[in-house]
XYZ file of C-alpha atoms in Angstrom:
687
model
C -10.643 -23.059 -34.621
C -8.743 -19.988 -35.849
C -5.045 -19.374 -35.544
C -3.172 -16.053 -35.690
C -0.121 -15.798 -37.927
C 2.383 -12.967 -38.112
C 3.031 -11.613 -41.601
C 4.962 -8.535 -42.624
C 2.672 -5.993 -44.250
C 4.738 -3.999 -46.777
C 2.106 -1.239 -46.941
C 2.429 -0.409 -43.223
C 5.948 -1.627 -42.424
C 4.494 -3.567 -39.509
C 4.064 -7.168 -38.477
C 0.366 -7.902 -38.564
C -1.465 -10.777 -36.980
C -3.827 -12.274 -39.491
C -6.532 -14.758 -38.650
C -6.041 -17.898 -40.690
C -7.970 -21.133 -40.590
C -6.387 -23.724 -38.336
C -4.708 -25.490 -41.234
C -2.683 -22.500 -42.331
C -0.178 -22.546 -39.521
C 0.496 -26.218 -39.854
C 0.796 -25.961 -43.645
C 3.436 -23.262 -43.177
C 5.169 -25.463 -40.613
C 5.205 -28.430 -43.002
C 5.944 -26.452 -46.175
C 8.915 -24.672 -44.660
C 10.084 -27.629 -42.587
C 13.392 -29.377 -43.006
C 11.904 -32.881 -43.300
C 12.795 -33.172 -46.990
C 16.328 -32.020 -46.283
C 16.735 -34.651 -43.545
C 15.376 -37.425 -45.753
C 17.858 -36.399 -48.480
C 20.735 -36.508 -45.968
C 22.146 -39.836 -47.115
C 25.105 -39.742 -44.746
C 22.852 -39.220 -41.698
C 20.400 -41.926 -42.744
C 23.010 -44.563 -43.570
C 24.889 -43.978 -40.302
C 21.709 -44.071 -38.214
C 20.740 -47.344 -39.901
C 24.188 -48.867 -39.213
C 24.058 -47.690 -35.589
C 20.536 -49.057 -35.071
C 21.431 -52.461 -36.571
C 24.482 -52.679 -34.299
C 22.474 -51.708 -31.174
C 19.734 -54.272 -31.912
C 22.313 -57.041 -32.344
C 24.107 -56.112 -29.097
C 20.821 -56.440 -27.208
C 19.914 -59.710 -28.977
C 23.356 -61.171 -28.201
C 22.572 -60.678 -24.515
C 19.464 -62.793 -25.047
C 17.080 -59.873 -24.402
C 14.113 -58.615 -26.388
C 14.931 -55.394 -28.255
C 12.436 -52.711 -27.179
C 13.064 -49.382 -28.878
C 12.047 -45.878 -27.823
C 12.266 -43.379 -30.707
C 11.738 -39.801 -29.477
C 10.801 -37.219 -32.139
C 10.109 -39.859 -34.756
C 8.963 -37.473 -37.502
C 8.238 -39.706 -40.504
C 8.840 -42.848 -38.403
C 12.025 -43.547 -40.372
C 14.281 -44.537 -37.444
C 11.599 -46.810 -35.948
C 11.175 -48.574 -39.294
C 14.938 -49.041 -39.452
C 14.836 -50.609 -35.980
C 11.897 -52.873 -36.844
C 13.551 -54.097 -40.021
C 16.803 -54.629 -38.095
C 14.901 -57.135 -35.914
C 13.659 -55.055 -32.976
C 10.770 -56.748 -31.171
C 8.782 -53.553 -30.648
C 9.167 -49.788 -31.154
C 7.492 -46.878 -29.414
C 7.665 -43.882 -31.753
C 6.913 -40.549 -30.091
C 5.909 -37.458 -32.065
C 4.393 -34.348 -30.468
C 3.338 -32.546 -33.695
C -0.088 -33.997 -34.543
C -0.051 -33.744 -38.372
C 3.379 -35.365 -38.322
C 2.254 -38.153 -35.979
C -0.690 -38.851 -38.330
C 1.704 -39.036 -41.279
C 3.998 -41.401 -39.334
C 1.042 -43.758 -38.690
C 0.296 -43.858 -42.436
C 3.956 -44.342 -43.395
C 4.439 -47.133 -40.831
C 1.304 -48.924 -42.108
C 2.267 -48.494 -45.760
C 5.658 -50.092 -45.058
C 4.075 -53.051 -43.239
C 5.235 -52.328 -39.677
C 1.824 -51.798 -38.105
C 2.265 -54.583 -35.552
C 5.835 -53.600 -34.640
C 5.576 -49.838 -34.196
C 3.228 -47.814 -32.004
C 3.114 -44.082 -32.772
C 2.396 -42.000 -29.654
C 1.261 -38.403 -30.250
C 2.569 -36.836 -27.041
C 5.508 -34.948 -25.677
C 7.967 -37.571 -24.392
C 7.728 -36.094 -20.879
C 4.012 -37.003 -20.822
C 4.463 -40.621 -21.899
C 3.413 -43.210 -19.290
C 4.902 -46.666 -18.698
C 3.108 -49.726 -17.292
C 0.336 -52.237 -18.084
C -2.173 -49.425 -18.754
C 0.406 -46.928 -19.998
C 1.515 -45.742 -23.433
C 4.474 -48.130 -23.137
C 4.128 -51.603 -21.646
C 7.638 -51.504 -20.226
C 10.795 -49.405 -20.314
C 12.835 -49.583 -23.510
C 16.397 -50.897 -23.711
C 17.325 -49.047 -26.905
C 16.973 -45.253 -27.079
C 16.977 -43.775 -30.582
C 16.563 -40.041 -31.143
C 17.285 -37.300 -33.597
C 16.641 -34.177 -31.532
C 19.637 -32.136 -32.603
C 20.014 -28.752 -34.214
C 23.135 -26.966 -35.440
C 24.000 -26.057 -31.837
C 23.295 -29.677 -30.757
C 21.182 -28.722 -27.732
C 18.937 -25.947 -29.090
C 15.909 -28.202 -29.603
C 15.916 -29.403 -26.006
C 17.867 -32.657 -26.438
C 19.342 -32.474 -22.902
C 16.114 -32.199 -20.839
C 14.495 -34.809 -23.120
C 17.340 -37.292 -22.540
C 17.398 -36.493 -18.834
C 13.699 -37.332 -18.511
C 13.920 -40.441 -20.717
C 16.715 -41.936 -18.601
C 14.730 -41.315 -15.428
C 11.372 -42.648 -16.585
C 11.336 -44.334 -19.999
C 14.446 -46.483 -20.528
C 16.264 -49.186 -18.569
C 19.546 -48.540 -16.830
C 22.470 -49.452 -19.079
C 20.371 -49.083 -22.250
C 21.868 -48.820 -25.717
C 21.637 -45.377 -27.289
C 21.791 -44.371 -30.964
C 23.597 -42.055 -31.261
C 25.860 -43.212 -28.448
C 27.616 -39.890 -27.916
C 27.970 -36.382 -29.298
C 31.147 -34.303 -29.211
C 31.361 -30.525 -29.654
C 34.515 -29.078 -31.256
C 35.785 -25.505 -31.280
C 38.391 -23.447 -33.094
C 39.486 -19.898 -32.315
C 39.682 -17.505 -35.286
C 40.122 -13.874 -36.196
C 37.747 -12.654 -38.883
C 36.955 -9.068 -39.750
C 34.080 -10.315 -41.895
C 32.373 -12.338 -39.135
C 33.208 -9.772 -36.431
C 31.416 -7.182 -38.594
C 28.177 -9.101 -37.922
C 28.335 -8.246 -34.226
C 30.022 -4.844 -33.775
C 29.719 -1.563 -35.643
C 33.034 -0.327 -37.050
C 33.817 3.411 -37.296
C 32.464 4.944 -40.529
C 34.688 7.440 -42.376
C 33.032 10.325 -44.201
C 34.961 12.747 -46.411
C 33.002 16.005 -45.996
C 33.651 19.554 -47.291
C 35.180 20.518 -43.927
C 37.484 17.499 -43.564
C 37.119 13.863 -42.587
C 34.416 12.919 -40.095
C 34.297 9.606 -38.240
C 31.017 8.129 -37.022
C 31.666 6.067 -33.886
C 29.369 3.738 -31.984
C 28.418 4.359 -28.331
C 30.772 2.755 -25.776
C 27.796 0.814 -24.426
C 27.564 -0.860 -27.824
C 31.322 -1.421 -28.047
C 31.242 -3.374 -24.779
C 27.957 -5.208 -25.322
C 28.186 -9.017 -25.476
C 25.359 -9.096 -28.033
C 22.519 -11.611 -28.084
C 23.009 -15.230 -27.006
C 21.186 -16.761 -29.980
C 23.501 -18.878 -32.100
C 24.640 -17.666 -35.501
C 24.349 -20.796 -37.636
C 25.664 -20.679 -41.184
C 26.966 -22.828 -44.015
C 30.574 -22.352 -42.963
C 31.656 -24.322 -46.030
C 30.796 -21.234 -48.093
C 33.133 -18.990 -46.071
C 36.335 -18.638 -48.141
C 39.586 -19.223 -46.234
C 40.729 -15.658 -47.064
C 37.930 -14.348 -44.792
C 39.316 -15.736 -41.529
C 42.634 -16.495 -39.834
C 42.934 -19.658 -37.772
C 44.417 -18.936 -34.320
C 44.171 -22.381 -32.691
C 43.944 -26.059 -33.492
C 40.543 -27.732 -33.347
C 39.902 -28.937 -29.779
C 37.156 -30.966 -28.128
C 35.058 -28.690 -25.921
C 32.711 -31.248 -24.376
C 30.921 -34.471 -25.125
C 27.675 -36.097 -23.972
C 27.231 -39.858 -23.496
C 23.590 -40.581 -24.326
C 23.642 -44.154 -23.009
C 24.019 -42.895 -19.420
C 21.844 -40.483 -17.401
C 22.165 -36.967 -18.847
C 22.122 -33.755 -16.806
C 20.577 -30.678 -18.373
C 21.353 -28.233 -15.525
C 23.510 -25.206 -16.460
C 27.221 -25.913 -16.357
C 30.527 -24.907 -17.944
C 33.512 -26.578 -19.589
C 37.035 -25.220 -19.899
C 39.912 -26.014 -22.244
C 43.423 -24.688 -22.485
C 44.428 -23.456 -25.945
C 47.862 -22.692 -27.306
C 47.499 -20.175 -30.151
C 49.221 -21.373 -33.348
C 49.403 -17.756 -34.538
C 49.254 -14.300 -32.950
C 46.176 -12.228 -33.663
C 42.870 -10.931 -32.343
C 40.650 -13.659 -30.923
C 37.136 -12.615 -31.947
C 35.222 -15.681 -33.016
C 34.752 -19.255 -31.826
C 33.758 -21.558 -34.681
C 32.030 -24.708 -33.515
C 30.462 -27.910 -34.827
C 29.723 -31.397 -33.546
C 29.850 -35.005 -34.545
C 27.926 -38.039 -33.345
C 29.184 -41.585 -32.825
C 26.386 -44.014 -33.552
C 28.128 -46.826 -31.660
C 30.265 -47.089 -28.477
C 33.457 -47.822 -30.448
C 33.147 -44.660 -32.549
C 33.406 -46.597 -35.810
C 30.159 -45.125 -37.179
C 30.663 -41.362 -37.141
C 28.607 -38.536 -38.628
C 30.386 -35.169 -38.609
C 29.560 -31.520 -39.318
C 33.246 -30.563 -39.643
C 33.872 -27.803 -42.235
C 35.996 -28.204 -45.367
C 39.378 -27.217 -43.876
C 39.181 -29.855 -41.143
C 40.236 -33.255 -42.435
C 37.330 -35.594 -41.925
C 37.084 -39.272 -42.614
C 33.586 -39.249 -44.079
C 32.850 -37.925 -47.550
C 31.388 -34.424 -47.622
C 27.606 -34.345 -47.310
C 25.581 -31.203 -47.978
C 22.817 -30.570 -45.441
C 20.857 -27.587 -44.265
C 19.283 -28.909 -41.066
C 22.684 -29.157 -39.352
C 25.276 -26.512 -40.155
C 28.093 -24.889 -38.169
C 28.047 -22.260 -35.422
C 29.713 -18.876 -35.188
C 30.023 -17.541 -31.610
C 31.160 -13.989 -30.899
C 33.442 -13.468 -27.903
C 32.199 -10.602 -25.671
C 35.278 -8.562 -26.719
C 38.189 -9.184 -29.037
C 41.256 -10.419 -27.142
C 44.799 -10.140 -28.488
C 46.542 -13.543 -28.279
C 50.191 -14.432 -28.832
C 51.465 -17.534 -30.568
C 52.411 -20.159 -27.975
C 51.013 -18.171 -25.026
C 48.320 -20.324 -23.455
C 44.765 -19.049 -23.000
C 41.657 -20.593 -21.463
C 38.410 -20.928 -23.371
C 35.250 -21.417 -21.304
C 31.983 -22.721 -22.732
C 28.953 -22.060 -20.569
C 25.634 -23.650 -21.362
C 22.095 -23.768 -20.072
C 19.489 -26.302 -21.236
C 19.227 -24.842 -24.725
C 22.239 -22.702 -25.637
C 25.996 -22.272 -25.400
C 28.194 -19.154 -25.103
C 31.939 -18.586 -24.830
C 34.464 -16.455 -22.955
C 38.252 -16.327 -23.222
C 40.620 -15.806 -20.263
C 44.354 -15.169 -20.220
C 44.854 -17.038 -16.940
C 42.965 -19.915 -15.396
C 40.485 -18.464 -12.879
C 41.552 -19.819 -9.493
C 38.140 -19.976 -7.895
C 35.351 -21.853 -9.629
C 32.821 -19.313 -8.326
C 34.287 -16.676 -10.654
C 32.611 -18.395 -13.589
C 29.329 -16.767 -14.436
C 26.908 -19.204 -16.000
C 24.640 -16.225 -16.741
C 23.575 -16.017 -20.341
C 24.823 -12.840 -22.089
C 22.217 -10.100 -22.498
C 22.250 -7.249 -24.993
C 22.026 -4.017 -22.998
C 22.805 -1.603 -25.833
C 19.616 -2.607 -27.730
C 21.406 -2.379 -31.081
C 21.623 -6.190 -31.248
C 17.857 -6.276 -30.744
C 17.281 -3.729 -33.516
C 19.800 -5.015 -36.075
C 20.272 -8.672 -36.931
C 23.707 -9.939 -37.973
C 23.372 -9.382 -41.729
C 22.229 -5.824 -40.944
C 25.410 -5.192 -38.905
C 27.363 -6.506 -41.901
C 25.445 -4.166 -44.202
C 26.090 -1.113 -42.007
C 29.793 -2.041 -41.913
C 30.022 -2.338 -45.705
C 32.111 0.726 -46.525
C 31.597 0.280 -50.304
C 27.839 0.414 -49.854
C 28.098 3.442 -47.551
C 30.257 5.280 -50.100
C 27.510 4.894 -52.749
C 25.076 6.660 -50.395
C 27.694 9.346 -49.612
C 28.306 9.973 -53.339
C 24.557 10.225 -53.995
C 23.908 12.530 -51.034
C 26.728 14.829 -52.167
C 24.973 15.139 -55.545
C 21.562 16.062 -54.105
C 22.218 18.009 -50.870
C 22.370 21.818 -50.869
C 23.253 24.147 -47.991
C 19.569 24.902 -47.398
C 18.363 21.260 -47.639
C 15.783 20.108 -45.114
C 16.153 16.367 -44.984
C 13.798 13.615 -43.717
C 15.102 10.083 -43.384
C 12.730 7.090 -43.386
C 14.458 3.779 -42.551
C 14.874 1.767 -39.353
C 18.020 2.580 -37.395
C 19.954 4.020 -40.313
C 23.199 6.025 -40.489
C 21.773 8.168 -43.318
C 20.706 11.042 -41.005
C 24.307 11.346 -39.737
C 25.690 11.227 -43.282
C 23.178 13.882 -44.408
C 24.198 16.148 -41.528
C 27.938 15.762 -42.134
C 27.487 16.326 -45.876
C 25.944 19.722 -45.299
C 22.152 19.450 -44.954
C 20.777 22.476 -43.120
C 18.379 20.403 -41.023
C 17.836 16.663 -40.591
C 14.808 14.800 -39.244
C 14.600 11.026 -38.916
C 11.456 8.974 -38.575
C 11.908 5.955 -36.282
C 9.232 3.278 -36.272
C 9.810 1.851 -32.783
C 10.973 2.809 -29.319
C 13.954 0.465 -29.723
C 15.180 2.158 -32.897
C 14.553 5.561 -31.317
C 16.587 4.654 -28.251
C 19.477 3.191 -30.301
C 19.602 6.261 -32.542
C 19.533 8.615 -29.530
C 22.604 6.874 -28.097
C 24.242 7.004 -31.503
C 23.693 10.712 -32.034
C 24.865 11.395 -28.493
C 28.108 9.440 -28.948
C 28.807 11.605 -32.002
C 27.691 14.870 -30.299
C 24.800 15.296 -32.713
C 21.876 15.081 -30.294
C 20.916 18.718 -30.936
C 21.648 18.488 -34.682
C 19.302 15.668 -35.741
C 15.696 15.473 -34.598
C 14.175 12.026 -34.007
C 10.448 11.706 -34.633
C 8.843 8.551 -33.284
C 5.635 8.532 -35.299
C 4.090 6.596 -38.116
C 4.425 8.427 -41.464
C 0.672 8.978 -41.803
C 0.630 10.634 -38.363
C 3.434 13.067 -39.161
C 2.394 16.685 -38.476
C 3.821 20.070 -39.448
C 4.775 20.690 -35.830
C 6.970 17.541 -35.862
C 8.836 19.182 -38.741
C 8.835 22.649 -37.124
C 6.605 23.850 -39.979
C 9.261 23.206 -42.603
C 8.798 21.502 -45.962
C 11.081 18.583 -46.774
C 13.366 19.223 -49.745
C 15.260 15.908 -49.618
C 13.574 12.628 -48.601
C 16.017 9.761 -48.062
C 15.843 6.062 -47.241
C 18.187 3.126 -47.737
C 15.442 1.741 -47.654
C 15.682 -0.745 -44.784
C 12.944 -1.910 -42.393
C 13.367 -4.538 -39.689
C 10.045 -6.244 -40.507
C 11.015 -6.973 -44.128
C 11.370 -10.636 -44.986
C 11.329 -10.592 -48.794
C 13.265 -8.086 -50.934
C 10.171 -6.115 -52.012
C 8.945 -5.621 -48.437
C 11.296 -2.620 -48.223
C 8.963 -0.942 -50.738
C 7.300 0.208 -47.536
C 9.463 3.287 -48.190
C 7.174 4.079 -51.156
C 4.068 3.840 -48.977
C 5.702 6.025 -46.313
C 6.729 8.511 -49.006
C 3.101 8.569 -50.190
C 1.854 9.143 -46.627
C 4.104 12.194 -46.071
C 3.363 13.828 -49.451
C 1.752 16.914 -47.902
C 5.019 17.706 -46.049
C 7.213 17.553 -49.163
C 8.352 20.611 -51.097
C 7.057 20.718 -54.679
C 10.581 20.213 -56.048
C 11.489 17.504 -53.520
C 14.384 15.160 -54.310
C 13.709 11.540 -53.336
C 16.695 9.253 -52.752
C 16.514 6.534 -53.976
C 14.598 8.018 -56.913
C 13.322 4.579 -57.943
C 13.659 0.849 -57.445
C 13.461 -2.114 -59.768
C 12.696 -5.800 -59.348
C 15.110 -8.148 -61.086
C 14.884 -11.832 -61.874
C 17.121 -14.626 -63.106
C 16.654 -18.364 -63.714
C 19.158 -20.531 -61.823
C 20.343 -24.055 -61.156
C 21.192 -24.645 -57.501
C 24.076 -26.845 -56.475
C 22.185 -28.127 -53.415
C 19.411 -25.852 -52.185
C 16.819 -27.594 -54.418
C 16.967 -30.584 -52.038
C 15.013 -28.777 -49.333
C 11.916 -28.750 -51.582
C 12.461 -31.944 -53.540
C 10.412 -35.091 -52.825
C 12.278 -38.099 -51.564
C 10.136 -41.065 -52.670
C 12.036 -43.779 -50.862
C 14.565 -43.327 -48.110
C 16.925 -46.223 -47.281
C 14.368 -48.568 -48.849
C 11.349 -47.178 -46.963
C 8.431 -45.554 -48.779
C 8.065 -41.975 -47.480
C 5.842 -40.656 -50.260
C 3.137 -39.767 -47.726
C 5.547 -37.127 -46.417
C 6.308 -35.861 -49.942
C 2.577 -35.492 -50.639
C 2.062 -33.709 -47.353
C 4.804 -31.166 -48.125
C 3.537 -30.694 -51.685
C -0.014 -30.226 -50.432
C 1.205 -27.604 -47.968
C 3.297 -25.764 -50.554
C 0.169 -25.526 -52.717
C -2.132 -24.658 -49.834
C -2.296 -21.047 -51.000
C -3.272 -21.407 -54.659
C -0.354 -19.238 -55.673
C 2.944 -20.573 -54.456
C 5.104 -18.045 -52.661
C 8.705 -17.056 -52.998
C 10.851 -17.716 -49.930
C 13.835 -15.778 -48.566
C 17.320 -17.373 -48.627
C 20.802 -15.840 -48.187
C 22.242 -17.077 -51.476
C 25.894 -16.433 -50.592
C 25.470 -19.623 -48.536
C 23.826 -21.586 -51.367
C 25.829 -21.700 -54.619
C 23.941 -21.590 -57.885
C 24.678 -20.858 -61.512
C 22.697 -18.548 -63.758
C 20.918 -20.154 -66.704
C 19.576 -16.846 -68.045
C 20.673 -13.236 -68.101
C 19.382 -11.168 -65.191
C 16.253 -9.300 -66.254
C 14.601 -6.167 -64.913
C 10.885 -6.980 -64.611
C 9.207 -4.112 -62.721
C 10.099 -0.543 -61.775
C 8.785 1.569 -58.920
C 9.082 5.352 -59.229
C 9.495 6.905 -55.770
C 9.222 10.423 -57.223
C 5.513 9.699 -57.630
C 3.050 8.360 -55.062
C 1.985 4.687 -55.006
C -0.597 4.228 -57.779
C -4.107 2.923 -57.055
C -3.888 0.184 -59.676
C -1.623 -2.832 -59.500
C 1.596 -3.077 -61.518
C 2.011 -6.144 -63.651
C 4.273 -7.516 -66.302
C 4.601 -10.574 -68.515
C 7.462 -11.755 -70.635
C 9.910 -14.496 -71.317
C 13.574 -15.034 -70.664
C 15.882 -17.229 -72.754
C 17.982 -19.953 -71.151
C 21.578 -19.476 -72.271
C 23.264 -22.312 -70.394
C 22.513 -25.994 -70.034
C 21.375 -26.982 -66.573
C 18.363 -27.826 -64.464
C 15.994 -24.887 -64.095
C 15.336 -25.174 -60.364
C 13.765 -21.788 -59.943
C 13.852 -18.036 -60.252
C 15.772 -15.726 -57.946
C 14.356 -12.229 -57.440
C 15.939 -9.159 -55.851
C 15.640 -5.387 -55.704
C 17.947 -2.698 -57.010
C 17.718 0.871 -55.736
C 18.608 3.751 -58.052
C 19.987 6.331 -55.635
C 20.834 9.120 -58.039
C 21.617 9.600 -61.727
C 24.052 6.731 -62.275
C 24.422 5.229 -58.800
C 22.605 2.009 -57.879
C 22.838 -0.561 -55.116
C 21.790 -4.178 -55.569
C 20.345 -6.384 -52.832
C 20.889 -9.441 -55.007
C 23.221 -10.304 -57.846
C 26.611 -8.556 -57.646
C 28.162 -10.333 -60.612
C 28.235 -13.488 -62.683
C 31.815 -14.413 -61.999
C 32.706 -16.714 -64.907
C 31.485 -18.290 -68.134
C 30.098 -21.244 -66.144
C 27.537 -18.815 -64.745
C 28.609 -18.913 -61.081
C 26.946 -16.078 -59.187
C 28.131 -13.708 -56.520
C 25.352 -12.406 -54.257
C 25.010 -9.518 -51.835
C 26.036 -11.187 -48.537
C 23.970 -8.852 -46.312
C 20.547 -9.565 -47.812
C 18.285 -12.519 -48.360
C 17.152 -12.984 -51.935
C 13.731 -14.339 -52.920
C 13.708 -17.873 -54.328
C 10.712 -19.221 -56.234
C 11.088 -22.980 -56.747
C 9.543 -24.252 -59.977
C 6.941 -26.996 -59.658
C 9.283 -29.338 -61.553
C 11.449 -29.361 -58.390
C 8.506 -29.836 -56.034
C 6.928 -32.530 -58.249
C 10.344 -34.016 -59.103
C 9.360 -34.202 -62.774
C 11.950 -35.183 -65.304
C 11.364 -32.935 -68.244
C 11.499 -34.818 -71.535
C 12.693 -31.746 -73.416
C 15.274 -29.330 -72.130
C 13.452 -26.001 -71.849
C 14.833 -23.139 -73.965
C 12.964 -20.312 -72.272
C 10.856 -19.458 -69.249
C 7.753 -17.271 -69.380
C 6.776 -15.206 -66.366
C 3.795 -13.220 -65.124
C 4.427 -10.952 -62.152
C 1.857 -8.783 -60.393
C 2.499 -6.209 -57.660
C -0.703 -5.570 -55.729
C -0.420 -1.990 -54.492
C -3.246 -2.512 -51.955
C -1.407 -5.311 -50.099
C 2.214 -4.719 -51.130
C 2.495 -8.377 -52.151
C 3.919 -9.758 -55.355
C 2.300 -12.774 -57.020
C 4.184 -14.655 -59.699
C 3.858 -17.524 -62.083
C 6.441 -19.205 -64.303
C 6.250 -21.752 -67.121
C 9.113 -23.665 -68.686
C 8.901 -23.680 -72.505
């Protein structure tokens, strides 16, 4: 059997569907899964174990047999906890086949073969009865089906079905309940991820302001949750407008309803300001009394349990449809609407009298900009410092007779080029969505007849598209929506190569070149997502470790993976090093570009991996970095570009969990850029 997998192709700027053998998809699934992170989540595991022990004893005290249903068992961990806590029998359900196979092995290895039955089905397909998957209904329901939003992985419909068909009435549930909390804040930084702010341009003929179309101003955006490590958001970046309040809770021991509904709370602002953002998180009580509690509360909310780093459950940022001014002490009403899988929020000044006025319709982006630009991209476009670097560079290269072609997805560069005096501006848009967004944009700024949009692939560009003119200035940020890793934006180089015949002989290319940079780091926590666990709460889960390791090595060369490092603190162990350069003034060479070298480790620490990023050299002495902004102190703490994901290559010592006998003093590297595929292969050795 073959499976098709989407991969960004940096040479074409497109997502391509490649045929892979059937194992590839599942190896990706396992390699990039959060299983390791969950097994390292000590707080979660300890609390689940306490809750399971307590539930088993409550059932035993009633003189009943303890029959456990564990939905989404994964490694089988929670079922093994139940069996060792004295449960008579456990039904462990896992829909993902490779995972179910691993659970069978893990259960056997830990000696629970006769106590735990692994069922490889979706829980809604499980049958009960003498000939069924389960002999009888269970009286203890154990699950871990939660994501950062609580309900995004389908916990509600799963519970609803289980209560109807798989568990007894009045069963015990671990967790017993979940509670969702909210807090209203004002934050220019977070709001900049959802709306485009006016851009100020100082031109020869006075100040120009680029505004966004009113349709975009009033668009509620996309309903998908914005989940981040809120603990990395400094308190200076938001203003708290309300106390933390409980929005809703779900009791898992009783029948659960998944149908769309809404909840409303009254808030009294503790400060006046602009309500823009609802921050939200949840906690779970493992027992009815609420003594065993596992919380996702961020650092500024006093919590009883010690802080636990985790990446599988974070915190949510919700954008209100519009910013609402609120006054201290003047009550407002916050409404949470939800369907089976997601939640969204609206704020009202007065309590709506009639219940019918509440729309439980999920918000839809009608302006298309939220479909074209993800949240970090909005942040990037709103970064006035970044924009001013492009303005400075354009002012250096543009002349009154410049004919300018812009190649980037949904960029403001064409508008900047026009305002800064280019005679004519063309922009190449890769998709109908980016074309449509840019049309609205130009129209809102009365530029529809000043900038010509060409919706064509670079290699299909003709002289008639360009009205028979030669391009004297070729510009790009570069930014392309299909890019996952930093070097995928090198598509600009391939596009530049494809349009060579339309360029004037003395063409100026901006950026004139790019470079790949690298630095060795020690992560505070991110290493856990790739680190083997060995034993978890006394259970041997090495089968899972081996499975992840096997999947990470499935492609002989391990790959770098994208992570937004502003959310994942690390310290530099080496100086940053430039390893490859790409000259956009020339066409892409036929041969591959490669480099070898070594980098000295200057600080003590665990070498978890290498971080790689791109820098673009716009003009003579102006560069923009997509990675390291600065090393902020002698400890080596790093500040990263918050609008981009950096590439992280984890060393095998993390994946193999080796303890190195000698502290390495240097790291050697070999890096190869294959110009045919646009991919970068790399290898590192600790010396």
